[in-house]
């Protein structure tokens, strides 16, 4: 790629590597209970800002819960619902 793209070669030569942090988080939803998520934290170059990206593994229980939340939205359920 370096030969085909001078821009890529320049970027490769700088070897700027962004710091990334990977973790796991548990979000507790009032109706669905705990949702286990993978968490990636991406930092700006000067580390003054961070972006958290929370994802669920495909076809996991967490994925199913997130899909259900996408349908239900902000709907509230009465207390004592089975």
PDB file of C-alpha atoms in Angstrom:
ATOM      1  CA  UNK A   1       0.000   0.000   0.000  1.00  0.00           C
ATOM      2  CA  UNK A   2       2.886   2.338   0.666  1.00  0.00           C
ATOM      3  CA  UNK A   3       3.951   2.153  -2.986  1.00  0.00           C
ATOM      4  CA  UNK A   4       0.423   2.613  -4.312  1.00  0.00           C
ATOM      5  CA  UNK A   5      -0.502   5.538  -2.077  1.00  0.00           C
ATOM      6  CA  UNK A   6       1.903   8.337  -1.140  1.00  0.00           C
ATOM      7  CA  UNK A   7      -0.632   9.531   1.438  1.00  0.00           C
ATOM      8  CA  UNK A   8      -0.704   6.107   3.093  1.00  0.00           C
ATOM      9  CA  UNK A   9       3.106   5.959   3.047  1.00  0.00           C
ATOM     10  CA  UNK A  10       3.288   9.321   4.818  1.00  0.00           C
ATOM     11  CA  UNK A  11       0.769   8.283   7.463  1.00  0.00           C
ATOM     12  CA  UNK A  12       2.520   4.936   7.945  1.00  0.00           C
ATOM     13  CA  UNK A  13       5.862   6.669   8.392  1.00  0.00           C
ATOM     14  CA  UNK A  14       4.459   8.888  11.178  1.00  0.00           C
ATOM     15  CA  UNK A  15       3.383   5.745  13.044  1.00  0.00           C
ATOM     16  CA  UNK A  16       0.778   7.597  15.083  1.00  0.00           C
ATOM     17  CA  UNK A  17      -0.947   5.028  17.231  1.00  0.00           C
ATOM     18  CA  UNK A  18      -4.103   5.903  19.089  1.00  0.00           C
ATOM     19  CA  UNK A  19      -4.501   4.588  22.594  1.00  0.00           C
ATOM     20  CA  UNK A  20      -7.451   2.257  23.041  1.00  0.00           C
ATOM     21  CA  UNK A  21      -8.755   0.678  26.208  1.00  0.00           C
ATOM     22  CA  UNK A  22     -10.983  -2.413  26.232  1.00  0.00           C
ATOM     23  CA  UNK A  23     -13.160  -3.420  29.181  1.00  0.00           C
ATOM     24  CA  UNK A  24     -16.511  -4.983  30.068  1.00  0.00           C
ATOM     25  CA  UNK A  25     -19.401  -3.070  31.619  1.00  0.00           C
ATOM     26  CA  UNK A  26     -22.678  -4.122  33.173  1.00  0.00           C
ATOM     27  CA  UNK A  27     -25.649  -1.834  32.634  1.00  0.00           C
ATOM     28  CA  UNK A  28     -28.616  -2.554  34.929  1.00  0.00           C
ATOM     29  CA  UNK A  29     -31.954  -1.856  33.265  1.00  0.00           C
ATOM     30  CA  UNK A  30     -34.968  -1.524  35.619  1.00  0.00           C
ATOM     31  CA  UNK A  31     -37.103  -4.054  33.690  1.00  0.00           C
ATOM     32  CA  UNK A  32     -34.561  -6.223  31.858  1.00  0.00           C
ATOM     33  CA  UNK A  33     -31.956  -6.505  34.600  1.00  0.00           C
ATOM     34  CA  UNK A  34     -28.207  -6.636  33.969  1.00  0.00           C
ATOM     35  CA  UNK A  35     -26.898  -6.254  30.419  1.00  0.00           C
ATOM     36  CA  UNK A  36     -23.263  -7.347  29.959  1.00  0.00           C
ATOM     37  CA  UNK A  37     -21.523  -5.239  27.314  1.00  0.00           C
ATOM     38  CA  UNK A  38     -18.077  -4.956  25.779  1.00  0.00           C
ATOM     39  CA  UNK A  39     -16.631  -1.469  26.188  1.00  0.00           C
ATOM     40  CA  UNK A  40     -14.008   0.208  24.035  1.00  0.00           C
ATOM     41  CA  UNK A  41     -12.684   3.608  25.051  1.00  0.00           C
ATOM     42  CA  UNK A  42     -11.154   5.687  22.277  1.00  0.00           C
ATOM     43  CA  UNK A  43      -9.089   8.730  23.267  1.00  0.00           C
ATOM     44  CA  UNK A  44      -8.232  11.879  21.368  1.00  0.00           C
ATOM     45  CA  UNK A  45      -4.550  12.398  20.688  1.00  0.00           C
ATOM     46  CA  UNK A  46      -4.110  14.671  23.730  1.00  0.00           C
ATOM     47  CA  UNK A  47      -6.411  12.435  25.835  1.00  0.00           C
ATOM     48  CA  UNK A  48      -8.627  15.404  26.690  1.00  0.00           C
ATOM     49  CA  UNK A  49     -11.688  13.552  25.403  1.00  0.00           C
ATOM     50  CA  UNK A  50     -12.847   9.954  25.331  1.00  0.00           C
ATOM     51  CA  UNK A  51     -15.514   8.106  23.400  1.00  0.00           C
ATOM     52  CA  UNK A  52     -17.056   5.009  24.992  1.00  0.00           C
ATOM     53  CA  UNK A  53     -18.404   2.426  22.547  1.00  0.00           C
ATOM     54  CA  UNK A  54     -20.608  -0.213  24.178  1.00  0.00           C
ATOM     55  CA  UNK A  55     -21.472  -3.301  22.131  1.00  0.00           C
ATOM     56  CA  UNK A  56     -23.020  -6.697  22.706  1.00  0.00           C
ATOM     57  CA  UNK A  57     -21.645  -9.865  21.129  1.00  0.00           C
ATOM     58  CA  UNK A  58     -23.902 -11.026  18.258  1.00  0.00           C
ATOM     59  CA  UNK A  59     -26.673 -13.464  19.243  1.00  0.00           C
ATOM     60  CA  UNK A  60     -25.888 -13.037  22.949  1.00  0.00           C
ATOM     61  CA  UNK A  61     -28.396 -12.420  25.738  1.00  0.00           C
ATOM     62  CA  UNK A  62     -27.199  -8.808  25.844  1.00  0.00           C
ATOM     63  CA  UNK A  63     -27.798  -8.480  22.092  1.00  0.00           C
ATOM     64  CA  UNK A  64     -31.366  -9.752  22.545  1.00  0.00           C
ATOM     65  CA  UNK A  65     -31.980  -7.282  25.371  1.00  0.00           C
ATOM     66  CA  UNK A  66     -30.654  -4.356  23.308  1.00  0.00           C
ATOM     67  CA  UNK A  67     -32.870  -5.360  20.367  1.00  0.00           C
ATOM     68  CA  UNK A  68     -35.870  -5.512  22.708  1.00  0.00           C
ATOM     69  CA  UNK A  69     -35.037  -2.051  24.064  1.00  0.00           C
ATOM     70  CA  UNK A  70     -34.843  -0.714  20.505  1.00  0.00           C
ATOM     71  CA  UNK A  71     -38.463  -1.830  20.002  1.00  0.00           C
ATOM     72  CA  UNK A  72     -39.786  -0.785  23.411  1.00  0.00           C
ATOM     73  CA  UNK A  73     -38.072   2.593  23.501  1.00  0.00           C
ATOM     74  CA  UNK A  74     -38.966   4.616  26.584  1.00  0.00           C
ATOM     75  CA  UNK A  75     -42.095   2.608  27.392  1.00  0.00           C
ATOM     76  CA  UNK A  76     -42.579   2.052  31.129  1.00  0.00           C
ATOM     77  CA  UNK A  77     -44.055  -1.114  32.626  1.00  0.00           C
ATOM     78  CA  UNK A  78     -46.119  -1.288  35.811  1.00  0.00           C
ATOM     79  CA  UNK A  79     -44.398  -2.561  38.958  1.00  0.00           C
ATOM     80  CA  UNK A  80     -44.850  -6.255  39.655  1.00  0.00           C
ATOM     81  CA  UNK A  81     -44.890  -7.221  35.988  1.00  0.00           C
ATOM     82  CA  UNK A  82     -43.860 -10.891  35.626  1.00  0.00           C
TER      83      UNK A  82
END
